[in-house]
mmCIF file of C-alpha atoms and ligand atoms in Angstrom:
data_model
loop_
_atom_site.group_PDB
_atom_site.id
_atom_site.type_symbol
_atom_site.label_atom_id
_atom_site.label_comp_id
_atom_site.label_asym_id
_atom_site.label_seq_id
_atom_site.Cartn_x
_atom_site.Cartn_y
_atom_site.Cartn_z
ATOM 1 C CA MET A 539 0.000 0.000 0.000
ATOM 2 C CA THR A 540 1.375 3.347 -1.049
ATOM 3 C CA ASP A 541 1.772 6.035 1.627
ATOM 4 C CA LYS A 542 -0.421 9.091 1.169
ATOM 5 C CA LYS A 543 2.699 11.281 1.439
ATOM 6 C CA ILE A 544 2.930 10.816 -2.322
ATOM 7 C CA LEU A 545 0.016 13.262 -2.674
ATOM 8 C CA ASN A 546 2.250 16.112 -1.474
ATOM 9 C CA TYR A 547 4.040 16.079 -4.816
ATOM 10 C CA PHE A 548 0.821 16.879 -6.709
ATOM 11 C CA ASP A 549 -1.061 20.094 -7.198
ATOM 12 C CA LEU A 550 -4.249 19.030 -5.364
ATOM 13 C CA PRO A 551 -6.737 21.254 -3.552
ATOM 14 C CA GLY A 552 -6.209 21.238 0.238
ATOM 15 C CA ASP A 553 -8.251 18.466 1.863
ATOM 16 C CA ASP A 554 -7.946 15.584 4.266
ATOM 17 C CA TYR A 555 -7.229 12.723 1.864
ATOM 18 C CA GLU A 556 -7.259 8.961 2.402
ATOM 19 C CA LEU A 557 -6.128 6.283 -0.074
ATOM 20 C CA SER A 558 -7.922 3.012 -0.700
ATOM 21 C CA PRO A 559 -7.336 0.309 -3.354
ATOM 22 C CA TYR A 560 -9.702 0.786 -6.290
ATOM 23 C CA GLY A 561 -10.926 -0.906 -9.486
ATOM 24 C CA SER A 562 -10.086 -4.253 -11.042
ATOM 25 C CA GLY A 563 -7.362 -3.471 -13.587
ATOM 26 C CA HIS A 564 -4.638 -6.084 -14.120
ATOM 27 C CA ILE A 565 -1.689 -3.776 -14.756
ATOM 28 C CA ASN A 566 -1.307 -0.671 -12.604
ATOM 29 C CA VAL A 567 -1.952 -0.291 -8.881
ATOM 30 C CA THR A 568 -4.955 2.009 -8.577
ATOM 31 C CA TYR A 569 -6.120 3.946 -5.488
ATOM 32 C CA LEU A 570 -9.113 6.113 -4.837
ATOM 33 C CA VAL A 571 -7.968 9.391 -3.283
ATOM 34 C CA MET A 572 -10.875 10.455 -1.122
ATOM 35 C CA GLY A 573 -11.053 13.839 0.573
ATOM 36 C CA LYS A 574 -13.974 15.587 2.281
ATOM 37 C CA ASN A 575 -14.669 17.647 -0.833
ATOM 38 C CA ASN A 576 -12.574 16.099 -3.593
ATOM 39 C CA LYS A 577 -11.908 12.749 -5.202
ATOM 40 C CA PHE A 578 -9.039 11.655 -7.447
ATOM 41 C CA VAL A 579 -7.494 8.481 -8.815
ATOM 42 C CA LEU A 580 -3.855 7.747 -7.977
ATOM 43 C CA GLN A 581 -1.947 5.122 -9.933
ATOM 44 C CA LYS A 582 1.398 3.507 -9.368
ATOM 45 C CA ILE A 583 2.497 2.937 -12.949
ATOM 46 C CA ASN A 584 3.671 -0.556 -13.824
ATOM 47 C CA ASP A 585 7.156 0.291 -15.053
ATOM 48 C CA ARG A 586 8.056 -3.355 -15.615
ATOM 49 C CA ILE A 587 5.421 -3.462 -18.334
ATOM 50 C CA PHE A 588 5.961 0.154 -19.434
ATOM 51 C CA PRO A 589 9.715 0.679 -19.013
ATOM 52 C CA ASP A 590 9.665 3.975 -20.940
ATOM 53 C CA VAL A 591 7.495 5.821 -18.410
ATOM 54 C CA ASP A 592 8.382 9.185 -19.867
ATOM 55 C CA GLY A 593 7.264 8.088 -23.349
ATOM 56 C CA LEU A 594 4.151 6.476 -21.902
ATOM 57 C CA MET A 595 3.180 9.647 -20.093
ATOM 58 C CA ARG A 596 3.817 11.821 -23.135
ATOM 59 C CA ASN A 597 1.394 9.581 -25.059
ATOM 60 C CA VAL A 598 -1.227 9.598 -22.297
ATOM 61 C CA SER A 599 -0.961 13.335 -21.695
ATOM 62 C CA SER A 600 -1.227 14.313 -25.358
ATOM 63 C CA VAL A 601 -4.097 11.886 -26.031
ATOM 64 C CA CYS A 602 -6.022 13.152 -22.966
ATOM 65 C CA ASP A 603 -5.551 16.756 -24.100
ATOM 66 C CA PHE A 604 -6.491 16.017 -27.705
ATOM 67 C CA ASN A 605 -9.600 14.070 -26.768
ATOM 68 C CA THR A 606 -10.710 16.793 -24.350
ATOM 69 C CA GLU A 607 -10.230 19.412 -27.064
ATOM 70 C CA GLN A 608 -12.421 17.372 -29.438
ATOM 71 C CA VAL A 609 -15.142 16.975 -26.815
ATOM 72 C CA LYS A 610 -15.025 20.735 -26.197
ATOM 73 C CA LYS A 611 -15.448 21.442 -29.931
ATOM 74 C CA GLN A 612 -18.464 19.110 -29.974
ATOM 75 C CA GLY A 613 -20.002 21.057 -27.087
ATOM 76 C CA GLY A 614 -19.521 18.151 -24.665
ATOM 77 C CA ASP A 615 -18.786 18.309 -20.952
ATOM 78 C CA VAL A 616 -14.993 18.466 -20.590
ATOM 79 C CA LYS A 617 -15.244 17.814 -16.835
ATOM 80 C CA ARG A 618 -16.260 14.303 -17.818
ATOM 81 C CA CYS A 619 -13.077 13.688 -19.845
ATOM 82 C CA LEU A 620 -10.073 11.924 -18.407
ATOM 83 C CA SER A 621 -7.336 14.390 -17.487
ATOM 84 C CA LEU A 622 -4.072 14.318 -15.576
ATOM 85 C CA ILE A 623 -3.484 16.353 -12.434
ATOM 86 C CA ARG A 624 -0.048 17.902 -12.753
ATOM 87 C CA ALA A 625 2.682 17.532 -10.177
ATOM 88 C CA LYS A 626 3.746 20.713 -8.364
ATOM 89 C CA ASP A 627 6.750 20.943 -10.707
ATOM 90 C CA GLY A 628 4.401 20.794 -13.716
ATOM 91 C CA ALA A 629 5.280 17.216 -14.720
ATOM 92 C CA SER A 630 2.627 14.653 -15.668
ATOM 93 C CA TYR A 631 3.986 12.086 -13.195
ATOM 94 C CA VAL A 632 6.238 11.790 -10.159
ATOM 95 C CA LYS A 633 9.159 9.435 -9.596
ATOM 96 C CA THR A 634 10.154 8.454 -6.056
ATOM 97 C CA ASP A 635 12.202 5.569 -4.593
ATOM 98 C CA GLU A 636 8.979 3.577 -4.623
ATOM 99 C CA GLY A 637 8.235 4.018 -8.298
ATOM 100 C CA TYR A 638 6.284 6.192 -10.702
ATOM 101 C CA PHE A 639 2.948 7.795 -9.806
ATOM 102 C CA ARG A 640 0.267 9.810 -11.602
ATOM 103 C CA ILE A 641 -3.089 11.265 -10.635
ATOM 104 C CA TYR A 642 -6.251 11.529 -12.744
ATOM 105 C CA ASN A 643 -9.398 13.501 -12.132
ATOM 106 C CA PHE A 644 -12.128 11.275 -10.725
ATOM 107 C CA ILE A 645 -15.006 11.687 -13.090
ATOM 108 C CA GLU A 646 -17.917 12.494 -10.772
ATOM 109 C CA ASN A 647 -20.802 10.065 -10.358
ATOM 110 C CA THR A 648 -19.239 7.361 -12.479
ATOM 111 C CA VAL A 649 -18.288 3.762 -12.007
ATOM 112 C CA ALA A 650 -16.506 1.124 -14.093
ATOM 113 C CA ILE A 651 -18.253 -2.234 -14.397
ATOM 114 C CA ASN A 652 -16.895 -5.530 -15.679
ATOM 115 C CA MET A 653 -19.850 -6.642 -17.816
ATOM 116 C CA PRO A 654 -22.629 -4.823 -19.697
ATOM 117 C CA LEU A 655 -26.112 -4.912 -18.179
ATOM 118 C CA SER A 656 -27.948 -5.647 -21.443
ATOM 119 C CA ALA A 657 -27.403 -5.787 -25.214
ATOM 120 C CA GLU A 658 -28.501 -2.173 -25.466
ATOM 121 C CA HIS A 659 -26.089 -1.202 -22.708
ATOM 122 C CA PHE A 660 -23.233 -2.823 -24.598
ATOM 123 C CA GLY A 661 -24.340 -0.909 -27.689
ATOM 124 C CA GLU A 662 -23.998 2.336 -25.704
ATOM 125 C CA GLY A 663 -20.503 1.252 -24.702
ATOM 126 C CA GLY A 664 -19.767 0.598 -28.375
ATOM 127 C CA LYS A 665 -20.786 4.140 -29.281
ATOM 128 C CA CYS A 666 -18.472 5.529 -26.618
ATOM 129 C CA PHE A 667 -15.483 3.500 -27.868
ATOM 130 C CA ALA A 668 -16.275 4.453 -31.484
ATOM 131 C CA ARG A 669 -16.572 8.158 -30.566
ATOM 132 C CA PHE A 670 -13.174 7.943 -28.914
ATOM 133 C CA ALA A 671 -11.740 6.355 -32.096
ATOM 134 C CA LYS A 672 -13.321 9.111 -34.180
ATOM 135 C CA ASN A 673 -12.023 11.819 -31.877
ATOM 136 C CA LEU A 674 -8.513 10.487 -32.357
ATOM 137 C CA ALA A 675 -8.805 10.009 -36.129
ATOM 138 C CA SER A 676 -7.114 13.367 -36.720
ATOM 139 C CA PHE A 677 -4.443 12.869 -34.044
ATOM 140 C CA ASP A 678 -0.921 12.779 -35.510
ATOM 141 C CA ALA A 679 -0.075 9.104 -34.991
ATOM 142 C CA SER A 680 3.615 9.712 -35.747
ATOM 143 C CA THR A 681 3.950 11.505 -32.374
ATOM 144 C CA LEU A 682 2.902 8.389 -30.461
ATOM 145 C CA ILE A 683 5.549 6.107 -29.016
ATOM 146 C CA ASP A 684 5.077 2.367 -29.401
ATOM 147 C CA VAL A 685 5.041 1.815 -25.640
ATOM 148 C CA ILE A 686 4.649 -1.947 -26.005
ATOM 149 C CA PRO A 687 5.896 -2.849 -29.476
ATOM 150 C CA HIS A 688 3.979 -5.622 -31.292
ATOM 151 C CA PHE A 689 1.202 -5.432 -28.691
ATOM 152 C CA HIS A 690 -1.439 -7.101 -30.883
ATOM 153 C CA ASP A 691 0.931 -9.153 -33.021
ATOM 154 C CA THR A 692 -0.866 -12.417 -32.367
ATOM 155 C CA VAL A 693 1.793 -14.440 -34.229
ATOM 156 C CA ARG A 694 4.424 -13.179 -31.785
ATOM 157 C CA ARG A 695 2.086 -13.776 -28.863
ATOM 158 C CA VAL A 696 1.847 -17.437 -29.920
ATOM 159 C CA GLU A 697 5.629 -17.607 -30.396
ATOM 160 C CA ASN A 698 6.045 -16.221 -26.880
ATOM 161 C CA LEU A 699 3.760 -18.953 -25.603
ATOM 162 C CA GLU A 700 5.867 -21.557 -27.416
ATOM 163 C CA LYS A 701 9.030 -20.131 -25.843
ATOM 164 C CA SER A 702 7.443 -20.188 -22.394
ATOM 165 C CA ALA A 703 6.308 -23.775 -22.944
ATOM 166 C CA ALA A 704 9.862 -24.741 -23.942
ATOM 167 C CA LYS A 705 11.296 -23.106 -20.792
ATOM 168 C CA ASN A 706 8.507 -24.351 -18.534
ATOM 169 C CA THR A 707 9.835 -22.042 -15.790
ATOM 170 C CA ALA A 708 7.062 -22.711 -13.267
ATOM 171 C CA GLY A 709 6.840 -26.446 -14.080
ATOM 172 C CA ARG A 710 3.191 -26.124 -15.146
ATOM 173 C CA LEU A 711 3.296 -27.326 -18.755
ATOM 174 C CA SER A 712 1.989 -30.850 -18.112
ATOM 175 C CA GLU A 713 -1.110 -29.297 -16.553
ATOM 176 C CA VAL A 714 -1.993 -27.253 -19.634
ATOM 177 C CA GLU A 715 -1.221 -29.542 -22.583
ATOM 178 C CA GLU A 716 -4.801 -29.441 -23.859
ATOM 179 C CA LEU A 717 -4.983 -25.643 -23.767
ATOM 180 C CA TYR A 718 -1.571 -25.386 -25.378
ATOM 181 C CA ASP A 719 -2.740 -27.637 -28.217
ATOM 182 C CA PHE A 720 -5.854 -25.484 -28.574
ATOM 183 C CA VAL A 721 -3.639 -22.480 -29.291
ATOM 184 C CA LEU A 722 -1.308 -24.325 -31.665
ATOM 185 C CA SER A 723 -4.205 -25.806 -33.624
ATOM 186 C CA ARG A 724 -5.417 -22.316 -34.552
ATOM 187 C CA LYS A 725 -2.131 -20.539 -35.075
ATOM 188 C CA GLN A 726 -2.350 -20.618 -38.884
ATOM 189 C CA SER A 727 -4.884 -17.771 -38.775
ATOM 190 C CA ALA A 728 -3.033 -15.707 -36.171
ATOM 191 C CA GLY A 729 -1.445 -13.378 -38.744
ATOM 192 C CA LEU A 730 -4.546 -12.442 -40.767
ATOM 193 C CA ILE A 731 -4.962 -8.884 -39.480
ATOM 194 C CA LEU A 732 -1.245 -8.169 -39.766
ATOM 195 C CA SER A 733 -1.138 -9.436 -43.331
ATOM 196 C CA GLY A 734 -4.147 -7.237 -44.141
ATOM 197 C CA ILE A 735 -2.211 -4.264 -42.756
ATOM 198 C CA GLU A 736 0.870 -5.199 -44.793
ATOM 199 C CA LYS A 737 -1.225 -5.457 -47.956
ATOM 200 C CA GLY A 738 -2.764 -2.041 -47.313
ATOM 201 C CA LEU A 739 -6.279 -3.507 -46.962
ATOM 202 C CA ILE A 740 -6.484 -2.635 -43.282
ATOM 203 C CA PRO A 741 -5.461 0.945 -42.435
ATOM 204 C CA LEU A 742 -3.374 1.822 -39.403
ATOM 205 C CA ARG A 743 -5.272 4.225 -37.186
ATOM 206 C CA VAL A 744 -4.799 5.594 -33.681
ATOM 207 C CA THR A 745 -6.314 2.858 -31.541
ATOM 208 C CA HIS A 746 -6.885 2.287 -27.835
ATOM 209 C CA ASN A 747 -5.763 -1.353 -27.894
ATOM 210 C CA ASP A 748 -7.334 -2.297 -24.538
ATOM 211 C CA THR A 749 -11.063 -1.822 -25.008
ATOM 212 C CA LYS A 750 -12.262 -4.157 -22.315
ATOM 213 C CA PHE A 751 -15.568 -3.166 -20.821
ATOM 214 C CA ASN A 752 -14.171 -1.944 -17.516
ATOM 215 C CA ASN A 753 -12.076 0.596 -19.373
ATOM 216 C CA LEU A 754 -15.267 2.638 -19.754
ATOM 217 C CA LEU A 755 -16.767 4.805 -17.040
ATOM 218 C CA PHE A 756 -20.561 4.867 -16.659
ATOM 219 C CA ASP A 757 -22.809 7.459 -15.102
ATOM 220 C CA VAL A 758 -24.087 6.005 -11.824
ATOM 221 C CA GLN A 759 -27.640 7.288 -12.388
ATOM 222 C CA THR A 760 -28.243 7.004 -16.129
ATOM 223 C CA LYS A 761 -25.907 3.990 -16.612
ATOM 224 C CA LYS A 762 -24.764 5.662 -19.849
ATOM 225 C CA PRO A 763 -21.067 5.592 -20.731
ATOM 226 C CA VAL A 764 -19.285 8.832 -20.021
ATOM 227 C CA SER A 765 -15.644 8.318 -20.869
ATOM 228 C CA VAL A 766 -13.002 5.901 -22.127
ATOM 229 C CA ILE A 767 -10.174 5.401 -19.627
ATOM 230 C CA ASP A 768 -6.884 3.445 -19.393
ATOM 231 C CA LEU A 769 -5.054 5.187 -22.224
ATOM 232 C CA ASP A 770 -1.680 3.493 -21.602
ATOM 233 C CA THR A 771 -1.846 1.414 -24.753
ATOM 234 C CA VAL A 772 -3.028 4.068 -27.211
ATOM 235 C CA MET A 773 -0.787 3.451 -30.232
ATOM 236 C CA LYS A 774 -1.064 2.885 -33.956
ATOM 237 C CA GLY A 775 -3.126 -0.181 -34.723
ATOM 238 C CA SER A 776 -6.149 -1.650 -36.451
ATOM 239 C CA MET A 777 -9.718 -0.765 -35.520
ATOM 240 C CA LEU A 778 -10.222 -4.544 -35.486
ATOM 241 C CA TYR A 779 -8.129 -4.738 -32.318
ATOM 242 C CA ASP A 780 -10.489 -2.366 -30.530
ATOM 243 C CA PHE A 781 -13.628 -3.901 -31.987
ATOM 244 C CA GLY A 782 -12.576 -7.494 -31.220
ATOM 245 C CA ASP A 783 -11.242 -6.804 -27.748
ATOM 246 C CA ALA A 784 -14.448 -5.043 -26.726
ATOM 247 C CA VAL A 785 -16.488 -8.024 -27.940
ATOM 248 C CA ARG A 786 -14.205 -10.334 -25.914
ATOM 249 C CA THR A 787 -15.455 -8.884 -22.628
ATOM 250 C CA GLY A 788 -18.850 -7.481 -23.618
ATOM 251 C CA CYS A 789 -20.269 -10.608 -25.297
ATOM 252 C CA ASN A 790 -19.141 -13.073 -22.652
ATOM 253 C CA SER A 791 -22.052 -14.171 -20.471
ATOM 254 C CA ALA A 792 -19.568 -14.876 -17.663
ATOM 255 C CA ASP A 793 -16.667 -13.146 -15.954
ATOM 256 C CA GLU A 794 -13.220 -13.210 -17.490
ATOM 257 C CA ASP A 795 -12.090 -15.630 -14.772
ATOM 258 C CA GLU A 796 -15.271 -17.741 -14.401
ATOM 259 C CA ALA A 797 -14.353 -21.237 -13.165
ATOM 260 C CA ASP A 798 -17.585 -22.876 -14.338
ATOM 261 C CA LEU A 799 -17.078 -23.025 -18.085
ATOM 262 C CA THR A 800 -20.689 -24.032 -18.716
ATOM 263 C CA LYS A 801 -21.528 -20.418 -17.868
ATOM 264 C CA VAL A 802 -19.337 -19.085 -20.663
ATOM 265 C CA LYS A 803 -21.584 -18.337 -23.628
ATOM 266 C CA PHE A 804 -21.260 -15.928 -26.518
ATOM 267 C CA LEU A 805 -24.080 -13.374 -26.417
ATOM 268 C CA GLY A 806 -25.130 -12.974 -30.057
ATOM 269 C CA ASP A 807 -27.696 -10.258 -29.371
ATOM 270 C CA TYR A 808 -25.049 -8.244 -27.498
ATOM 271 C CA TYR A 809 -22.762 -8.631 -30.505
ATOM 272 C CA ASP A 810 -25.431 -7.381 -32.932
ATOM 273 C CA ALA A 811 -26.190 -4.372 -30.758
ATOM 274 C CA PHE A 812 -22.500 -3.576 -30.398
ATOM 275 C CA GLU A 813 -21.701 -3.945 -34.102
ATOM 276 C CA ASN A 814 -24.624 -1.725 -35.138
ATOM 277 C CA ALA A 815 -23.831 0.931 -32.581
ATOM 278 C CA TYR A 816 -20.069 0.899 -33.133
ATOM 279 C CA LEU A 817 -20.260 1.077 -36.911
ATOM 280 C CA GLY A 818 -23.060 3.648 -36.755
ATOM 281 C CA VAL A 819 -20.731 6.066 -34.976
ATOM 282 C CA PHE A 820 -17.508 4.963 -36.652
ATOM 283 C CA GLY A 821 -19.012 5.859 -40.041
ATOM 284 C CA ASP A 822 -18.255 4.971 -43.632
ATOM 285 C CA GLY A 823 -14.471 5.021 -43.309
ATOM 286 C CA ILE A 824 -14.377 1.286 -42.626
ATOM 287 C CA THR A 825 -12.788 -0.785 -45.431
ATOM 288 C CA ALA A 826 -14.267 -3.951 -46.946
ATOM 289 C CA GLU A 827 -11.506 -6.048 -45.369
ATOM 290 C CA GLU A 828 -12.141 -4.546 -41.938
ATOM 291 C CA LYS A 829 -15.835 -5.366 -42.340
ATOM 292 C CA ARG A 830 -15.084 -8.920 -43.455
ATOM 293 C CA LEU A 831 -12.969 -9.520 -40.364
ATOM 294 C CA LEU A 832 -15.199 -8.048 -37.618
ATOM 295 C CA GLY A 833 -16.355 -11.444 -36.363
ATOM 296 C CA PHE A 834 -12.926 -12.955 -36.930
ATOM 297 C CA SER A 835 -11.252 -10.161 -34.942
ATOM 298 C CA SER A 836 -13.517 -10.942 -32.002
ATOM 299 C CA MET A 837 -12.246 -14.513 -32.035
ATOM 300 C CA LEU A 838 -8.650 -13.478 -32.643
ATOM 301 C CA MET A 839 -8.534 -10.971 -29.796
ATOM 302 C CA THR A 840 -10.109 -13.512 -27.433
ATOM 303 C CA TYR A 841 -7.664 -16.190 -28.592
ATOM 304 C CA GLU A 842 -4.716 -13.800 -28.229
ATOM 305 C CA CYS A 843 -5.748 -12.789 -24.736
ATOM 306 C CA GLY A 844 -6.130 -16.455 -23.770
ATOM 307 C CA ALA A 845 -2.655 -17.184 -25.165
ATOM 308 C CA ARG A 846 -1.243 -14.307 -23.090
ATOM 309 C CA PHE A 847 -2.918 -15.548 -19.886
ATOM 310 C CA LEU A 848 -1.598 -19.051 -20.590
ATOM 311 C CA THR A 849 1.906 -17.718 -21.249
ATOM 312 C CA ASP A 850 1.821 -15.865 -17.949
ATOM 313 C CA TYR A 851 0.636 -18.994 -16.161
ATOM 314 C CA LEU A 852 3.599 -20.919 -17.592
ATOM 315 C CA ASP A 853 5.972 -18.077 -16.654
ATOM 316 C CA GLY A 854 4.785 -18.178 -13.017
ATOM 317 C CA ASP A 855 2.360 -15.185 -13.052
ATOM 318 C CA VAL A 856 4.754 -12.340 -13.677
ATOM 319 C CA TYR A 857 2.687 -10.056 -15.937
ATOM 320 C CA PHE A 858 -1.005 -9.857 -14.985
ATOM 321 C CA ALA A 859 -2.037 -9.178 -11.384
ATOM 322 C CA VAL A 860 -3.405 -12.407 -9.893
ATOM 323 C CA HIS A 861 -5.727 -12.651 -6.895
ATOM 324 C CA LYS A 862 -6.171 -16.395 -6.406
ATOM 325 C CA PRO A 863 -4.363 -19.662 -7.186
ATOM 326 C CA LYS A 864 -4.364 -20.574 -10.883
ATOM 327 C CA HIS A 865 -5.954 -17.225 -11.716
ATOM 328 C CA ASN A 866 -4.269 -16.932 -15.101
ATOM 329 C CA LEU A 867 -5.189 -20.530 -15.893
ATOM 330 C CA LEU A 868 -8.865 -19.828 -15.150
ATOM 331 C CA ARG A 869 -8.708 -16.729 -17.354
ATOM 332 C CA ALA A 870 -7.081 -18.653 -20.210
ATOM 333 C CA LYS A 871 -9.700 -21.411 -20.024
ATOM 334 C CA THR A 872 -12.555 -18.896 -20.174
ATOM 335 C CA GLN A 873 -11.068 -17.201 -23.209
ATOM 336 C CA PHE A 874 -10.648 -20.476 -25.104
ATOM 337 C CA LYS A 875 -14.157 -21.608 -24.205
ATOM 338 C CA LEU A 876 -15.436 -18.295 -25.540
ATOM 339 C CA VAL A 877 -13.454 -18.763 -28.770
ATOM 340 C CA GLU A 878 -15.163 -22.146 -29.220
ATOM 341 C CA GLU A 879 -18.543 -20.530 -28.649
ATOM 342 C CA MET A 880 -17.732 -17.780 -31.138
ATOM 343 C CA GLU A 881 -16.622 -20.303 -33.750
ATOM 344 C CA LYS A 882 -20.188 -21.675 -33.723
ATOM 345 C CA VAL A 883 -21.347 -18.246 -34.887
ATOM 346 C CA PHE A 884 -18.503 -16.899 -37.020
ATOM 347 C CA GLY A 885 -17.061 -20.172 -38.376
ATOM 348 C CA ALA A 886 -13.747 -21.829 -37.500
ATOM 349 C CA MET A 887 -10.824 -19.431 -37.095
ATOM 350 C CA ASN A 888 -8.811 -21.626 -39.460
ATOM 351 C CA GLY A 889 -11.553 -21.285 -42.055
ATOM 352 C CA TYR A 890 -10.626 -17.643 -42.612
ATOM 353 C CA SER A 891 -7.981 -16.932 -45.171
ATOM 354 C CA GLU A 892 -6.030 -13.933 -46.345
ATOM 355 C CA ALA A 893 -7.703 -11.563 -48.767
ATOM 356 C CA ASN A 894 -6.181 -11.609 -52.256
HETATM 357 P P1 ADP B 1410 -5.189 -0.877 -15.384
HETATM 358 O O1 ADP B 1410 -4.226 -0.532 -16.470
HETATM 359 O O2 ADP B 1410 -4.557 -1.538 -14.220
HETATM 360 O O3 ADP B 1410 -6.364 -1.611 -15.935
HETATM 361 P P2 ADP B 1410 -6.981 1.427 -15.274
HETATM 362 O O4 ADP B 1410 -6.463 2.761 -15.708
HETATM 363 O O5 ADP B 1410 -7.890 0.730 -16.192
HETATM 364 O O6 ADP B 1410 -5.723 0.526 -14.845
HETATM 365 O O7 ADP B 1410 -7.699 1.636 -13.882
HETATM 366 C C1 ADP B 1410 -8.182 0.515 -13.151
HETATM 367 C C2 ADP B 1410 -9.598 0.791 -12.689
HETATM 368 O O8 ADP B 1410 -9.609 1.988 -11.885
HETATM 369 C C3 ADP B 1410 -10.600 1.077 -13.802
HETATM 370 O O9 ADP B 1410 -11.162 -0.103 -14.341
HETATM 371 C C4 ADP B 1410 -11.627 1.941 -13.062
HETATM 372 O O10 ADP B 1410 -12.455 1.124 -12.261
HETATM 373 C C5 ADP B 1410 -10.771 2.757 -12.112
HETATM 374 N N1 ADP B 1410 -10.377 4.072 -12.685
HETATM 375 C C6 ADP B 1410 -9.239 4.349 -13.367
HETATM 376 N N2 ADP B 1410 -9.191 5.646 -13.721
HETATM 377 C C7 ADP B 1410 -10.315 6.227 -13.234
HETATM 378 C C8 ADP B 1410 -10.835 7.578 -13.231
HETATM 379 N N3 ADP B 1410 -10.176 8.585 -13.794
HETATM 380 N N4 ADP B 1410 -12.029 7.796 -12.631
HETATM 381 C C9 ADP B 1410 -12.694 6.778 -12.027
HETATM 382 N N5 ADP B 1410 -12.248 5.491 -11.982
HETATM 383 C C10 ADP B 1410 -11.083 5.214 -12.577
HETATM 384 C C1 GN1 B 1411 -4.863 -5.844 -19.217
HETATM 385 O O1 GN1 B 1411 -4.915 -2.934 -17.981
HETATM 386 P P1 GN1 B 1411 -6.148 -3.776 -18.116
HETATM 387 O O2 GN1 B 1411 -6.444 -4.597 -16.916
HETATM 388 O O3 GN1 B 1411 -7.279 -2.915 -18.582
HETATM 389 C C2 GN1 B 1411 -3.962 -5.854 -20.442
HETATM 390 C C3 GN1 B 1411 -4.809 -6.074 -21.685
HETATM 391 C C4 GN1 B 1411 -5.558 -7.390 -21.566
HETATM 392 C C5 GN1 B 1411 -6.401 -7.356 -20.295
HETATM 393 C C6 GN1 B 1411 -7.072 -8.665 -20.052
HETATM 394 C C7 GN1 B 1411 -1.250 -3.267 -20.863
HETATM 395 O O4 GN1 B 1411 -5.784 -4.777 -19.327
HETATM 396 O O5 GN1 B 1411 -3.978 -6.125 -22.838
HETATM 397 O O6 GN1 B 1411 -6.396 -7.599 -22.681
HETATM 398 O O7 GN1 B 1411 -5.571 -7.057 -19.140
HETATM 399 N N1 GN1 B 1411 -3.230 -4.600 -20.546
HETATM 400 C C8 GN1 B 1411 -1.904 -4.592 -20.830
HETATM 401 O O8 GN1 B 1411 -8.058 -8.513 -19.093
HETATM 402 O O9 GN1 B 1411 -1.263 -5.617 -21.059
HETATM 403 MG MG1 MG B 1412 -7.853 -1.089 -17.256
#
C-alpha cells in the first residue's frame, strides 16, 4: 500500500485525503484518493510493463488533451473527460524511490463495471469507444511512441507462448497440454490482421488497444457511458483490435475468470447491438476487409488474450495481477471456451484466409 505522502508532490486542492485500493485493472496499482470535498485516482504505474514511463506519459498526456479538445469542440462536458493532475513541478507524473505515480481527475458520479447490463447497454458502450476512435482520427499518430511494441501481433504472442512452454519455468506445462494444443491448432490464422495491414487492406489508425468493458466509465444514475479510460496502450493499430477486444469482454455471459465453463456463452444479441452501434458512430471510413474480419477479430482478440494468460501462467504469473491460485489458468480457459462458442457463430478461425 502506497503512503499518502505521495500526494504532497501533486497540485491538489487542500483536503484531508485517504487512499484506498480501487478498481479491477490487471496492470497498474490504482487507489481512490478520497477527501472531504474532492476525489481523485492515484496510480502507481507498472514500469516493468511500461519501461519507458516518460514516453508512456507523453502519449497519455497528449491523447487526454487532444480528446478533451475534441469533446469541447463538440459542445460536450470536458469535466467528464479523463485528465491528468499535474505535479507541483508541472510534470505529468512523479518518480520516487517507490516508483512512478500519476493522478487523474475522478469523473464524478461514475463507475466502471466488468460486464454490460444488457445488449442495449453494450451498444452504448460501443458508441463511446467508437466516438473515442473518431475523436482520435485526426491525431498525428507519428507523435505516439510504441510503448509496447507488437502489442497485438498475435503471431508473436503465440511464439512467446511456445518459448514459455519450452522453458517451462514454473513447471506447469503438463497441466496445460490441452490448452496449449488449442492455441497451436489455430495458429495458422493468427497473422490475418497483420497481413491485411501489410497489404494495405487494413489501415493503421490511432487505436486504444485495450477496449475491455471496464475501461469505460458509466454514469451512476443514467448507466450511460461517459468516458473511455486506461489510455496506456493508445498506439497505432487496427480498428479490429479495438472492436474485437471489446467483444471479448462485452459478449461473454460470464466473468473473465469464471471457473464454471458451462456459464461461458457468446451473447449474439449483445454482438449485434454492439456492431450496429459501433459502426453507426464509426461511419463509412471502414474498409471492406475490416468489415469482413469483424467477427474474426472478435475470435482473434479472445484467442490472443487467452494465449497471453496461458503464457503468464507458464511463466509463473509475472505479468497480470493475480488474486487467487491458478488465476491466469482460469482466465485462459474462459477465453478459449469463448473462442469455441464464437466459432459456432462466425465459423472456424482456421476457415478464414487472407484476402487476395
Ligand atoms: P489498469 O491498467 O490496471 O487496468 P486502469 O487505468 O484501467 O488501470 O484503472 C483501473 C480501474 O480503476 C478502472 O477499471 C476503473 O475502475 C478505475 N479508474 C481508473 N481511472 C479512473 C478515473 N479517472 N475515474 C474513475 N475510476 C477510474
Ligand atoms: C490488461 O490494464 P487492463 O487490466 O485494462 C492488459 C490487456 C488485456 C487485459 C485482459 C497493458 O488490461 O492487454 O487484454 O488485461 N493490458 C496490458 O483482461 O497488457
Ligand atoms: Mg484497465
